[in-house]
Short mmCIF file of C-alpha atoms in Angstrom, two decimals:
data_model
loop_
_atom_site.label_atom_id
_atom_site.label_comp_id
_atom_site.label_asym_id
_atom_site.label_seq_id
_atom_site.Cartn_x
_atom_site.Cartn_y
_atom_site.Cartn_z
CA MET A 1246 0.00 0.00 0.00
CA ARG A 1247 1.32 3.45 -0.86
CA SER A 1248 2.31 6.04 1.73
CA ASN A 1249 -0.43 8.16 3.25
CA ALA A 1250 1.71 11.30 3.20
CA SER A 1251 0.68 13.26 0.12
CA ARG A 1252 -0.45 16.75 -0.84
CA SER A 1253 -2.94 15.41 -3.38
CA ALA A 1254 -4.44 12.14 -4.54
CA ALA A 1255 -6.78 10.68 -7.10
CA VAL A 1256 -9.51 8.41 -5.75
CA ALA A 1257 -12.54 6.67 -7.24
CA ALA A 1258 -15.94 7.24 -5.63
CA VAL A 1259 -18.40 4.51 -6.56
CA ASP A 1260 -21.87 5.91 -5.87
CA LEU A 1261 -24.81 3.58 -6.43
CA GLY A 1262 -28.29 5.06 -6.26
CA ALA A 1263 -31.65 3.38 -6.48
CA SER A 1264 -32.21 4.69 -10.01
CA SER A 1265 -28.68 5.21 -11.33
CA GLY A 1266 -25.06 4.57 -10.49
CA ARG A 1267 -21.82 6.33 -11.27
CA VAL A 1268 -18.11 6.01 -10.79
CA MET A 1269 -16.52 9.40 -10.22
CA LEU A 1270 -12.83 10.14 -10.49
CA ALA A 1271 -11.98 12.61 -7.73
CA GLU A 1272 -8.73 14.57 -7.71
CA VAL A 1273 -8.33 15.95 -4.21
CA ASP A 1274 -5.94 18.42 -2.63
CA ARG A 1275 -6.27 20.49 0.52
CA ASP A 1276 -8.36 23.19 -1.15
CA ARG A 1277 -10.56 21.47 -3.69
CA VAL A 1278 -12.04 18.31 -5.10
CA THR A 1279 -12.34 18.00 -8.86
CA LEU A 1280 -14.94 15.40 -9.82
CA THR A 1281 -14.95 13.83 -13.28
CA GLU A 1282 -17.52 11.28 -14.31
CA ALA A 1283 -15.78 8.09 -15.35
CA HIS A 1284 -18.94 6.07 -15.95
CA ARG A 1285 -22.67 6.47 -15.37
CA PHE A 1286 -25.36 3.85 -15.79
CA ASP A 1287 -29.01 3.19 -15.11
CA ASN A 1288 -30.08 1.06 -12.18
CA GLY A 1289 -33.48 -0.39 -11.51
CA PRO A 1290 -35.46 -3.41 -10.43
CA VAL A 1291 -35.79 -6.68 -12.30
CA ARG A 1292 -39.13 -8.44 -11.93
CA LEU A 1293 -38.81 -12.22 -11.62
CA PRO A 1294 -41.68 -14.60 -10.87
CA ASP A 1295 -40.71 -14.84 -7.21
CA ALA A 1296 -39.93 -11.21 -6.37
CA LEU A 1297 -38.55 -7.85 -7.41
CA HIS A 1298 -34.74 -8.02 -7.48
CA TRP A 1299 -31.62 -5.95 -8.03
CA ASP A 1300 -29.22 -7.09 -10.74
CA ALA A 1301 -26.16 -7.28 -8.49
CA LEU A 1302 -23.94 -8.84 -11.13
CA ARG A 1303 -24.64 -5.99 -13.52
CA LEU A 1304 -23.88 -3.48 -10.75
CA TYR A 1305 -20.50 -5.13 -10.27
CA ALA A 1306 -19.83 -5.18 -14.01
CA GLU A 1307 -20.74 -1.50 -14.37
CA THR A 1308 -18.60 -0.65 -11.34
CA THR A 1309 -15.55 -2.37 -12.78
CA THR A 1310 -16.16 -0.67 -16.13
CA GLY A 1311 -16.06 2.67 -14.35
CA LEU A 1312 -12.95 1.74 -12.38
CA ARG A 1313 -11.21 0.66 -15.59
CA THR A 1314 -11.93 4.11 -17.07
CA ALA A 1315 -10.79 5.89 -13.91
CA LEU A 1316 -7.52 3.92 -13.88
CA ALA A 1317 -6.91 4.66 -17.55
CA ARG A 1318 -7.08 8.35 -16.70
CA ARG A 1319 -5.17 8.12 -13.43
CA PRO A 1320 -2.98 4.99 -13.20
CA ASP A 1321 -1.83 6.27 -9.79
CA LEU A 1322 -5.34 5.88 -8.34
CA ALA A 1323 -4.79 5.84 -4.58
CA SER A 1324 -8.07 4.43 -3.25
CA ILE A 1325 -11.59 3.25 -4.05
CA GLY A 1326 -14.67 3.91 -1.91
CA ILE A 1327 -18.20 2.55 -2.37
CA ASP A 1328 -21.55 3.86 -1.18
CA SER A 1329 -25.13 2.90 -2.01
CA TRP A 1330 -28.69 2.96 -0.81
CA ALA A 1331 -29.51 1.15 2.43
CA VAL A 1332 -31.23 -1.99 3.79
CA ASP A 1333 -30.86 -4.39 0.81
CA TYR A 1334 -28.39 -7.25 1.06
CA GLY A 1335 -26.87 -10.31 -0.54
CA LEU A 1336 -26.36 -13.66 1.16
CA LEU A 1337 -23.11 -15.62 0.76
CA ASP A 1338 -22.70 -19.37 1.22
CA SER A 1339 -19.75 -21.06 2.93
CA GLY A 1340 -17.68 -20.72 -0.22
CA GLY A 1341 -18.39 -17.01 -0.59
CA ALA A 1342 -20.80 -17.44 -3.51
CA LEU A 1343 -23.86 -15.19 -3.80
CA LEU A 1344 -27.10 -17.06 -3.04
CA GLY A 1345 -29.30 -15.27 -5.55
CA ASN A 1346 -29.72 -11.64 -6.53
CA PRO A 1347 -30.68 -9.28 -3.68
CA VAL A 1348 -34.40 -8.64 -3.29
CA HIS A 1349 -35.48 -5.04 -3.95
CA TYR A 1350 -36.77 -3.09 -0.96
CA ARG A 1351 -39.94 -2.20 -2.87
CA ASP A 1352 -40.92 -5.87 -3.13
CA ARG A 1353 -44.03 -6.81 -1.16
CA ARG A 1354 -42.54 -9.82 0.61
CA THR A 1355 -42.51 -7.88 3.88
CA ASP A 1356 -46.26 -7.14 3.81
CA GLY A 1357 -47.54 -7.90 7.32
CA VAL A 1358 -44.06 -8.74 8.64
CA PRO A 1359 -43.37 -5.51 10.59
CA GLU A 1360 -46.56 -5.97 12.57
CA ARG A 1361 -45.56 -9.50 13.59
CA VAL A 1362 -42.01 -8.51 14.51
CA VAL A 1363 -43.10 -5.47 16.50
CA ALA A 1364 -45.67 -7.56 18.37
CA ALA A 1365 -42.96 -10.08 19.28
CA LEU A 1366 -40.11 -7.70 20.13
CA GLY A 1367 -41.97 -4.57 21.22
CA ALA A 1368 -41.95 -1.21 19.46
CA GLN A 1369 -40.49 0.62 22.45
CA ARG A 1370 -37.69 -1.88 22.90
CA LEU A 1371 -36.83 -1.89 19.19
CA TYR A 1372 -36.56 1.88 19.20
CA ARG A 1373 -34.64 2.03 22.48
CA VAL A 1374 -31.98 -0.32 21.10
CA THR A 1375 -31.79 0.61 17.42
CA GLY A 1376 -33.26 4.14 17.30
CA LEU A 1377 -34.68 3.39 13.88
CA GLN A 1378 -37.99 4.38 12.35
CA LEU A 1379 -40.35 1.58 11.39
CA LEU A 1380 -40.19 1.18 7.63
CA PRO A 1381 -41.60 -1.94 5.97
CA PHE A 1382 -38.36 -2.62 4.10
CA ASN A 1383 -35.90 -2.44 7.01
CA THR A 1384 -33.42 -5.30 6.84
CA LEU A 1385 -34.83 -6.82 10.03
CA PHE A 1386 -38.18 -7.29 8.29
CA GLN A 1387 -36.62 -8.51 5.04
CA LEU A 1388 -34.59 -11.15 6.86
CA THR A 1389 -37.63 -12.18 8.88
CA ALA A 1390 -39.56 -12.61 5.63
CA ALA A 1391 -36.71 -14.83 4.39
CA LEU A 1392 -36.82 -17.20 7.38
CA GLY A 1393 -37.37 -20.76 6.22
CA THR A 1394 -35.99 -20.14 2.73
CA PRO A 1395 -33.15 -22.33 1.42
CA ALA A 1396 -31.00 -19.24 0.80
CA LEU A 1397 -31.10 -18.01 4.40
CA ALA A 1398 -30.64 -21.55 5.71
CA ALA A 1399 -27.44 -21.89 3.65
CA ALA A 1400 -26.16 -18.36 4.26
CA GLN A 1401 -22.94 -17.79 6.18
CA ARG A 1402 -22.76 -14.02 5.67
CA MET A 1403 -25.15 -11.17 5.00
CA LEU A 1404 -23.58 -8.20 3.20
CA LEU A 1405 -25.35 -4.95 2.38
CA VAL A 1406 -24.93 -3.80 -1.21
CA PRO A 1407 -21.76 -1.67 -0.88
CA ASP A 1408 -20.15 -4.31 1.34
CA LEU A 1409 -21.01 -6.98 -1.23
CA LEU A 1410 -19.26 -5.05 -4.00
CA SER A 1411 -16.29 -4.36 -1.73
CA TYR A 1412 -16.07 -8.10 -1.02
CA TRP A 1413 -16.08 -8.94 -4.72
CA LEU A 1414 -13.28 -6.44 -5.30
CA THR A 1415 -11.10 -7.46 -2.36
CA GLY A 1416 -12.18 -10.87 -1.07
CA VAL A 1417 -12.44 -9.34 2.44
CA VAL A 1418 -15.73 -9.57 4.35
CA GLY A 1419 -16.92 -6.64 6.45
CA SER A 1420 -19.96 -4.48 7.20
CA GLU A 1421 -19.60 -0.70 7.30
CA VAL A 1422 -21.38 0.83 10.25
CA THR A 1423 -23.34 3.73 8.66
CA ASN A 1424 -25.19 1.32 6.40
CA ALA A 1425 -25.41 -1.37 9.09
CA SER A 1426 -27.25 1.17 11.24
CA THR A 1427 -30.18 1.09 8.79
CA THR A 1428 -30.83 -2.63 9.33
CA GLN A 1429 -32.67 -2.21 12.66
CA LEU A 1430 -30.25 -4.78 14.06
CA LEU A 1431 -27.45 -2.45 15.22
CA ASP A 1432 -27.30 -0.99 18.73
CA VAL A 1433 -27.40 2.76 18.15
CA ARG A 1434 -25.36 3.52 21.27
CA THR A 1435 -22.60 0.93 21.02
CA ARG A 1436 -22.55 0.81 17.20
CA GLU A 1437 -22.23 -2.96 17.39
CA TRP A 1438 -24.64 -5.68 16.24
CA SER A 1439 -27.37 -6.24 18.84
CA THR A 1440 -26.88 -9.97 19.39
CA GLU A 1441 -29.82 -10.04 21.77
CA LEU A 1442 -32.24 -8.62 19.17
CA ILE A 1443 -30.81 -10.89 16.48
CA GLU A 1444 -31.37 -13.96 18.62
CA GLN A 1445 -34.85 -12.95 19.77
CA ALA A 1446 -35.86 -12.24 16.16
CA GLY A 1447 -34.87 -15.82 15.35
CA LEU A 1448 -32.19 -14.76 12.87
CA PRO A 1449 -28.92 -16.66 12.43
CA ALA A 1450 -26.20 -14.75 14.28
CA ARG A 1451 -23.50 -16.27 12.04
CA ILE A 1452 -24.45 -14.07 9.08
CA PHE A 1453 -23.54 -10.80 10.79
CA GLY A 1454 -19.85 -10.15 10.15
CA PRO A 1455 -17.23 -7.79 11.53
CA LEU A 1456 -18.00 -4.07 11.47
CA ARG A 1457 -15.79 -1.33 10.13
CA ARG A 1458 -15.91 2.45 10.33
CA PRO A 1459 -15.56 5.16 7.67
CA GLY A 1460 -11.87 5.59 6.92
CA ASP A 1461 -10.96 1.99 7.75
CA HIS A 1462 -8.89 -0.02 5.31
CA ALA A 1463 -11.30 -2.52 3.71
CA GLY A 1464 -8.79 -4.52 1.67
CA GLU A 1465 -6.92 -4.32 -1.61
CA LEU A 1466 -8.00 -5.29 -5.10
CA LEU A 1467 -7.66 -8.99 -5.73
CA PRO A 1468 -4.92 -9.68 -8.28
CA GLU A 1469 -7.43 -10.98 -10.85
CA VAL A 1470 -9.65 -7.93 -10.34
CA GLY A 1471 -6.71 -5.56 -10.66
CA GLU A 1472 -5.57 -7.25 -13.85
CA ALA A 1473 -9.06 -7.08 -15.35
CA ILE A 1474 -9.42 -3.34 -14.77
CA GLY A 1475 -5.85 -2.32 -15.56
CA ALA A 1476 -4.47 -1.68 -12.08
CA THR A 1477 -0.69 -1.94 -11.96
CA TRP A 1478 -0.53 -2.16 -8.15
CA PRO A 1479 -2.85 -3.43 -5.36
CA VAL A 1480 -5.17 -0.43 -5.06
CA PRO A 1481 -6.77 -0.22 -1.59
CA VAL A 1482 -10.49 -0.06 -0.99
CA THR A 1483 -11.35 2.36 1.82
CA ALA A 1484 -14.52 2.16 3.87
CA VAL A 1485 -16.46 5.42 3.52
CA GLY A 1486 -19.88 6.42 4.79
CA SER A 1487 -21.27 3.56 2.72
CA HIS A 1488 -24.86 4.65 3.22
CA ASP A 1489 -25.15 7.25 0.47
CA THR A 1490 -26.82 9.71 2.86
CA ALA A 1491 -23.93 9.41 5.31
CA SER A 1492 -21.52 10.38 2.51
CA ALA A 1493 -23.81 13.17 1.32
CA VAL A 1494 -24.01 14.71 4.79
CA VAL A 1495 -20.20 14.82 4.97
CA ALA A 1496 -20.29 17.18 1.97
CA VAL A 1497 -22.96 19.53 3.38
CA PRO A 1498 -21.17 22.91 3.14
CA ALA A 1499 -22.37 24.09 6.56
CA GLU A 1500 -20.52 26.78 8.50
CA THR A 1501 -21.94 25.82 11.92
CA ASP A 1502 -23.83 22.92 13.47
CA ARG A 1503 -27.14 24.83 13.31
CA PHE A 1504 -28.28 23.33 10.02
CA ALA A 1505 -30.85 20.92 8.71
CA PHE A 1506 -30.06 18.77 5.70
CA ILE A 1507 -32.19 17.36 2.92
CA SER A 1508 -30.37 14.75 0.86
CA CYS A 1509 -32.78 14.82 -2.04
CA GLY A 1510 -32.93 12.14 -4.69
CA THR A 1511 -35.21 9.15 -5.13
CA TRP A 1512 -35.74 9.64 -1.39
CA SER A 1513 -35.58 12.85 0.60
CA LEU A 1514 -33.66 12.20 3.81
CA VAL A 1515 -34.56 15.14 6.04
CA GLY A 1516 -32.99 15.82 9.38
CA LEU A 1517 -30.22 17.12 11.61
CA GLU A 1518 -26.72 16.02 12.54
CA LEU A 1519 -26.42 15.33 16.27
CA THR A 1520 -23.85 13.97 18.69
CA GLU A 1521 -26.28 11.71 20.58
CA PRO A 1522 -29.39 9.74 19.53
CA VAL A 1523 -32.89 10.94 20.42
CA LEU A 1524 -34.71 7.91 21.81
CA SER A 1525 -37.74 9.50 23.43
CA ALA A 1526 -41.26 8.15 23.11
CA ALA A 1527 -42.20 11.26 21.15
CA SER A 1528 -39.38 10.62 18.69
CA ARG A 1529 -40.52 7.02 18.23
CA ARG A 1530 -44.12 8.08 17.64
CA ALA A 1531 -42.94 10.64 15.08
CA ASN A 1532 -41.04 7.81 13.31
CA PHE A 1533 -37.63 9.47 13.27
CA SER A 1534 -34.44 7.49 12.72
CA ASN A 1535 -31.12 7.75 14.51
CA GLU A 1536 -28.65 6.50 11.91
CA ALA A 1537 -24.89 6.30 12.33
CA GLY A 1538 -22.97 9.08 10.63
CA VAL A 1539 -19.30 9.67 9.94
CA ASP A 1540 -17.07 10.47 12.93
CA GLY A 1541 -19.50 9.11 15.49
CA THR A 1542 -22.32 11.48 14.58
CA ILE A 1543 -26.02 10.68 14.46
CA ARG A 1544 -28.10 11.41 11.38
CA TYR A 1545 -31.42 12.21 13.04
CA LEU A 1546 -33.83 12.06 10.13
CA ARG A 1547 -37.03 10.92 8.54
CA ASN A 1548 -37.34 9.24 5.16
CA VAL A 1549 -39.64 11.17 2.82
CA MET A 1550 -40.69 9.46 -0.42
CA GLY A 1551 -38.79 12.06 -2.47
CA LEU A 1552 -38.35 12.44 -6.21
CA TRP A 1553 -39.55 8.86 -6.68
CA LEU A 1554 -43.02 10.37 -7.12
CA LEU A 1555 -41.79 12.45 -10.08
CA GLN A 1556 -39.68 9.62 -11.51
CA GLU A 1557 -42.57 7.16 -11.51
CA SER A 1558 -45.00 9.74 -12.87
CA LEU A 1559 -42.69 10.50 -15.80
CA ARG A 1560 -42.29 6.79 -16.46
CA ALA A 1561 -46.07 6.29 -16.48
CA TRP A 1562 -46.72 9.25 -18.80
CA ARG A 1563 -44.05 8.16 -21.26
CA ALA A 1564 -45.36 4.59 -21.21
CA ALA A 1565 -48.74 6.04 -22.15
CA GLY A 1566 -47.18 7.79 -25.15
CA LEU A 1567 -46.96 11.34 -23.76
CA ASP A 1568 -43.94 13.39 -24.84
CA VAL A 1569 -43.02 14.98 -21.50
CA GLU A 1570 -39.80 16.46 -20.15
CA LEU A 1571 -39.34 17.29 -16.49
CA THR A 1572 -37.71 20.68 -17.12
CA ASP A 1573 -40.70 21.85 -19.17
CA LEU A 1574 -43.18 20.45 -16.66
CA LEU A 1575 -41.45 22.22 -13.76
CA THR A 1576 -41.49 25.51 -15.66
CA GLU A 1577 -45.22 25.18 -16.28
CA ALA A 1578 -45.87 23.90 -12.76
CA ALA A 1579 -44.32 27.07 -11.31
CA ARG A 1580 -47.13 29.04 -13.01
CA ARG A 1581 -49.87 26.92 -11.46
CA PRO A 1582 -51.68 27.90 -8.24
CA ALA A 1583 -49.77 27.02 -5.09
CA LEU A 1584 -51.12 24.32 -2.78
CA ALA A 1585 -54.22 23.65 -4.89
CA ALA A 1586 -53.89 19.97 -3.96
CA VAL A 1587 -51.43 18.23 -1.66
CA ILE A 1588 -50.90 14.65 -0.54
CA ASP A 1589 -48.86 12.86 2.10
CA PRO A 1590 -45.87 11.54 0.09
CA ASP A 1591 -45.21 8.95 2.77
CA ASP A 1592 -48.50 7.14 2.30
CA PRO A 1593 -47.50 3.47 1.79
CA GLU A 1594 -49.55 3.29 -1.40
CA PHE A 1595 -46.86 5.35 -3.14
CA LEU A 1596 -44.01 2.95 -2.28
CA PRO A 1597 -44.34 0.26 -5.00
CA PRO A 1598 -43.70 0.91 -8.70
CA GLY A 1599 -46.82 1.52 -10.76
CA ASP A 1600 -49.20 4.13 -12.12
CA MET A 1601 -48.22 6.98 -9.80
CA PRO A 1602 -50.38 9.73 -11.40
CA THR A 1603 -53.54 7.66 -10.92
CA ARG A 1604 -52.66 6.93 -7.30
CA ILE A 1605 -51.96 10.58 -6.58
CA ALA A 1606 -55.20 11.69 -8.25
CA LYS A 1607 -57.20 9.21 -6.14
CA ALA A 1608 -55.45 10.39 -2.99
CA CYS A 1609 -56.36 14.00 -3.77
CA VAL A 1610 -60.03 13.07 -4.21
CA ARG A 1611 -60.04 11.09 -0.94
CA LEU A 1612 -58.75 14.21 0.81
CA GLY A 1613 -61.57 16.32 -0.66
CA GLN A 1614 -59.36 18.12 -3.18
CA PRO A 1615 -59.57 18.34 -6.97
CA ALA A 1616 -57.49 15.80 -8.84
CA PRO A 1617 -54.73 17.49 -10.88
CA ALA A 1618 -56.07 17.95 -14.39
CA ASP A 1619 -52.86 17.53 -16.43
CA PRO A 1620 -49.19 16.59 -15.98
CA ALA A 1621 -48.09 20.12 -15.03
CA ALA A 1622 -50.76 20.31 -12.32
CA MET A 1623 -49.69 16.86 -11.12
CA VAL A 1624 -46.06 17.97 -10.93
CA ARG A 1625 -47.13 21.05 -8.95
CA CYS A 1626 -49.05 18.82 -6.54
CA ILE A 1627 -46.00 16.57 -6.09
CA VAL A 1628 -43.52 19.39 -5.55
CA ASP A 1629 -45.84 21.26 -3.16
CA SER A 1630 -46.35 18.00 -1.25
CA LEU A 1631 -42.62 17.31 -1.00
CA ALA A 1632 -41.93 20.84 0.23
CA LEU A 1633 -44.69 20.40 2.80
CA ALA A 1634 -43.19 17.08 3.95
CA HIS A 1635 -39.79 18.79 4.23
CA ARG A 1636 -41.37 21.47 6.43
CA VAL A 1637 -43.00 18.92 8.70
CA ALA A 1638 -39.78 16.91 9.11
CA VAL A 1639 -37.51 19.91 9.71
CA ARG A 1640 -39.86 21.36 12.31
CA GLN A 1641 -40.36 18.08 14.10
CA ALA A 1642 -36.64 17.32 14.11
CA GLN A 1643 -35.96 20.63 15.85
CA GLU A 1644 -38.74 20.14 18.37
CA LEU A 1645 -37.80 16.55 19.22
CA SER A 1646 -34.04 17.15 19.44
CA GLY A 1647 -34.07 20.58 21.06
CA ARG A 1648 -31.71 21.82 18.32
CA ASP A 1649 -32.69 25.01 16.49
CA VAL A 1650 -31.45 25.56 12.95
CA ASP A 1651 -30.74 28.66 10.90
CA VAL A 1652 -30.50 27.19 7.42
CA VAL A 1653 -31.58 24.17 5.39
CA HIS A 1654 -29.00 22.59 3.08
CA VAL A 1655 -30.39 20.70 0.07
CA VAL A 1656 -27.83 18.39 -1.51
CA GLY A 1657 -28.05 15.76 -4.22
CA GLY A 1658 -30.07 15.78 -7.42
CA GLY A 1659 -32.91 17.76 -5.86
CA ALA A 1660 -30.56 20.74 -5.52
CA ARG A 1661 -31.10 21.27 -9.27
CA ASN A 1662 -34.87 21.54 -8.84
CA GLU A 1663 -35.31 25.29 -8.44
CA LEU A 1664 -39.04 25.09 -7.81
CA LEU A 1665 -38.65 22.49 -5.08
CA CYS A 1666 -35.83 24.45 -3.41
CA GLN A 1667 -37.81 27.70 -3.40
CA LEU A 1668 -40.96 26.01 -2.12
CA THR A 1669 -38.94 24.26 0.60
CA ALA A 1670 -37.60 27.66 1.71
CA ASP A 1671 -41.15 29.06 1.71
CA ALA A 1672 -42.55 26.07 3.57
CA CYS A 1673 -39.81 25.93 6.21
CA GLY A 1674 -39.55 29.69 6.62
CA LEU A 1675 -35.77 29.32 6.43
CA PRO A 1676 -33.14 30.04 3.80
CA VAL A 1677 -32.29 27.03 1.66
CA VAL A 1678 -28.74 26.59 0.36
CA ALA A 1679 -28.73 24.28 -2.65
CA GLY A 1680 -25.67 22.24 -3.57
CA PRO A 1681 -23.50 20.40 -4.12
CA VAL A 1682 -25.44 18.19 -6.52
CA GLU A 1683 -22.85 15.40 -6.39
CA ALA A 1684 -22.69 15.54 -2.59
CA THR A 1685 -22.60 11.77 -2.13
CA ALA A 1686 -19.60 11.21 -4.40
CA LEU A 1687 -17.94 14.28 -2.91
CA GLY A 1688 -18.39 13.08 0.68
CA ASN A 1689 -17.17 9.63 -0.36
CA ALA A 1690 -14.01 11.19 -1.83
CA LEU A 1691 -13.41 13.47 1.18
CA VAL A 1692 -13.38 10.53 3.60
CA GLN A 1693 -10.96 8.64 1.35
CA ALA A 1694 -8.71 11.68 1.07
CA ARG A 1695 -8.58 12.05 4.84
CA ALA A 1696 -7.73 8.37 5.24
CA LEU A 1697 -4.84 8.91 2.79
CA GLY A 1698 -3.57 11.91 4.74
CA VAL A 1699 -4.35 14.47 2.03
CA LEU A 1700 -6.90 16.10 4.35
CA ASP A 1701 -7.03 16.17 8.11
CA GLY A 1702 -9.30 17.37 10.87
CA GLY A 1703 -12.93 16.65 11.59
CA LEU A 1704 -16.13 17.20 9.66
CA ALA A 1705 -15.84 20.99 9.91
CA GLU A 1706 -12.52 20.86 8.07
CA LEU A 1707 -13.86 18.47 5.44
CA ARG A 1708 -16.92 20.67 4.86
CA ALA A 1709 -14.78 23.72 4.31
CA VAL A 1710 -13.59 22.18 1.04
CA PRO A 1711 -17.00 22.09 -0.76
CA ARG A 1712 -17.90 25.44 0.81
CA ARG A 1713 -14.88 27.02 -0.88
CA ASP A 1714 -15.04 24.99 -4.05
CA THR A 1715 -18.73 24.58 -4.96
CA THR A 1716 -21.17 26.94 -6.62
CA LEU A 1717 -24.07 27.23 -4.18
CA ARG A 1718 -27.43 28.95 -4.59
CA THR A 1719 -29.43 30.44 -1.73
CA TYR A 1720 -33.25 30.60 -1.80
CA ARG A 1721 -34.93 33.04 0.60
CA PRO A 1722 -38.40 32.28 2.01
CA ALA A 1723 -41.29 34.36 0.70
CA PRO A 1724 -42.75 36.52 3.48
CA GLY A 1725 -46.22 35.81 4.82
CA ALA A 1726 -46.45 32.22 3.56
CA ALA A 1727 -46.67 30.43 6.92
CA ALA A 1728 -50.47 30.41 7.21
CA ALA A 1729 -50.97 28.83 3.78
CA TRP A 1730 -48.49 26.04 4.52
CA GLN A 1731 -50.06 25.41 7.91
CA ALA A 1732 -53.49 25.14 6.27
CA ALA A 1733 -52.09 22.67 3.73
CA ALA A 1734 -50.61 20.55 6.52
CA ASP A 1735 -53.98 20.56 8.30
CA ARG A 1736 -55.63 19.40 5.08
CA ILE A 1737 -53.68 16.14 5.05
CA GLY A 1738 -53.65 15.70 8.81
CA ARG A 1739 -49.94 16.36 9.39
CA PRO A 1740 -48.44 18.62 12.07
CA GLY A 1741 -47.39 21.86 10.44
#
């Protein structure tokens, strides 16, 4: 392994999202990070007769394609880091072979499972130990749904998606803690697997491997992998915040700790960064999560359905033969009346793939509102509803944690959505700072650079780099809007 002492380094940030993936070449020095896209590819579910799956083998192939390109540009590549979405996993047998493609979190195999598990283990106890919100796709519920299957019976290891890819690259087994914290099987205080919960849930303890932290050495490229992608030396893989939100929050260009973040993509992850978990009964009832962040922090947040509603609506319209582009729809939506119809984006009916516009229209009617009459009106309904959900989550996070905030940082793909950013500022009554768009890859690269010795210090020092080096846009809240947003929250029965 090469020396850590360096003034600059090139690293590869593998960033896998629920709808697309990318391999970014990051050239890092003490003042800036230059990101260059080495490879980008679509990602999505594959429907098989038994379930909805991810194509893990294709993800690996696309990842190695991107790494090959990155190495061709920078043969001195100093490190590789991998992040992805949470909760989904692959099972390995005793020989290290994958026992089938991972099941997609939007599959319905967990229908009815959370209720059974909560009845057996207790909602209060689950929250006290794991600090995690109850979501139907949490790994605990997925594994419970898999009990009795041949795959789980044969499994010797369970690896979440970024850990699975890291294992294929290096041959070293390990589970990174920020993603492990989303399983509802990690003790939020000790940051170790909760063996007691695992045993009482009836899950095989053998499948839960050693944990590692962001910045840890995760192994080096296997010789055959290195040869295949053109590496001339054993490039190390570095554990980063392997939950994509954990990496994104590293790159929030905040000046103080008085900020809320919205990591906005397929999901909107809305919350605060804290030093201790909030495990109160009120926090549990509000369904907030305490997820592990980089440097021992807590990402105190709620999952909001996010841009998935727009993505699925566009897919449905195009499948129906409509020639629609999101940019044009957002421009037209900005001209439509504000808050004419709103929905609760977190209604479980919006979770599975399908005809999203029809579902949203029916939800509007159920709530006594007019159904949006055309795609632009539907987009306005979605964006208003997301901004409203952001408002609810930001306000509740402050109330439940006792932490006041002065600014909301929107990072990720949603930072490009000018209408959503402005409406979020209006709804929250706080300035919104939008950017960086590639926050996840940037945070991934920053953690690698610190592990290599190019950067030092804590999160404040890491965040100073994107603050100096990124074009940010600030949206100011419109005056006098609070009453209208409160009325909209009342309409759907959410605290405003």
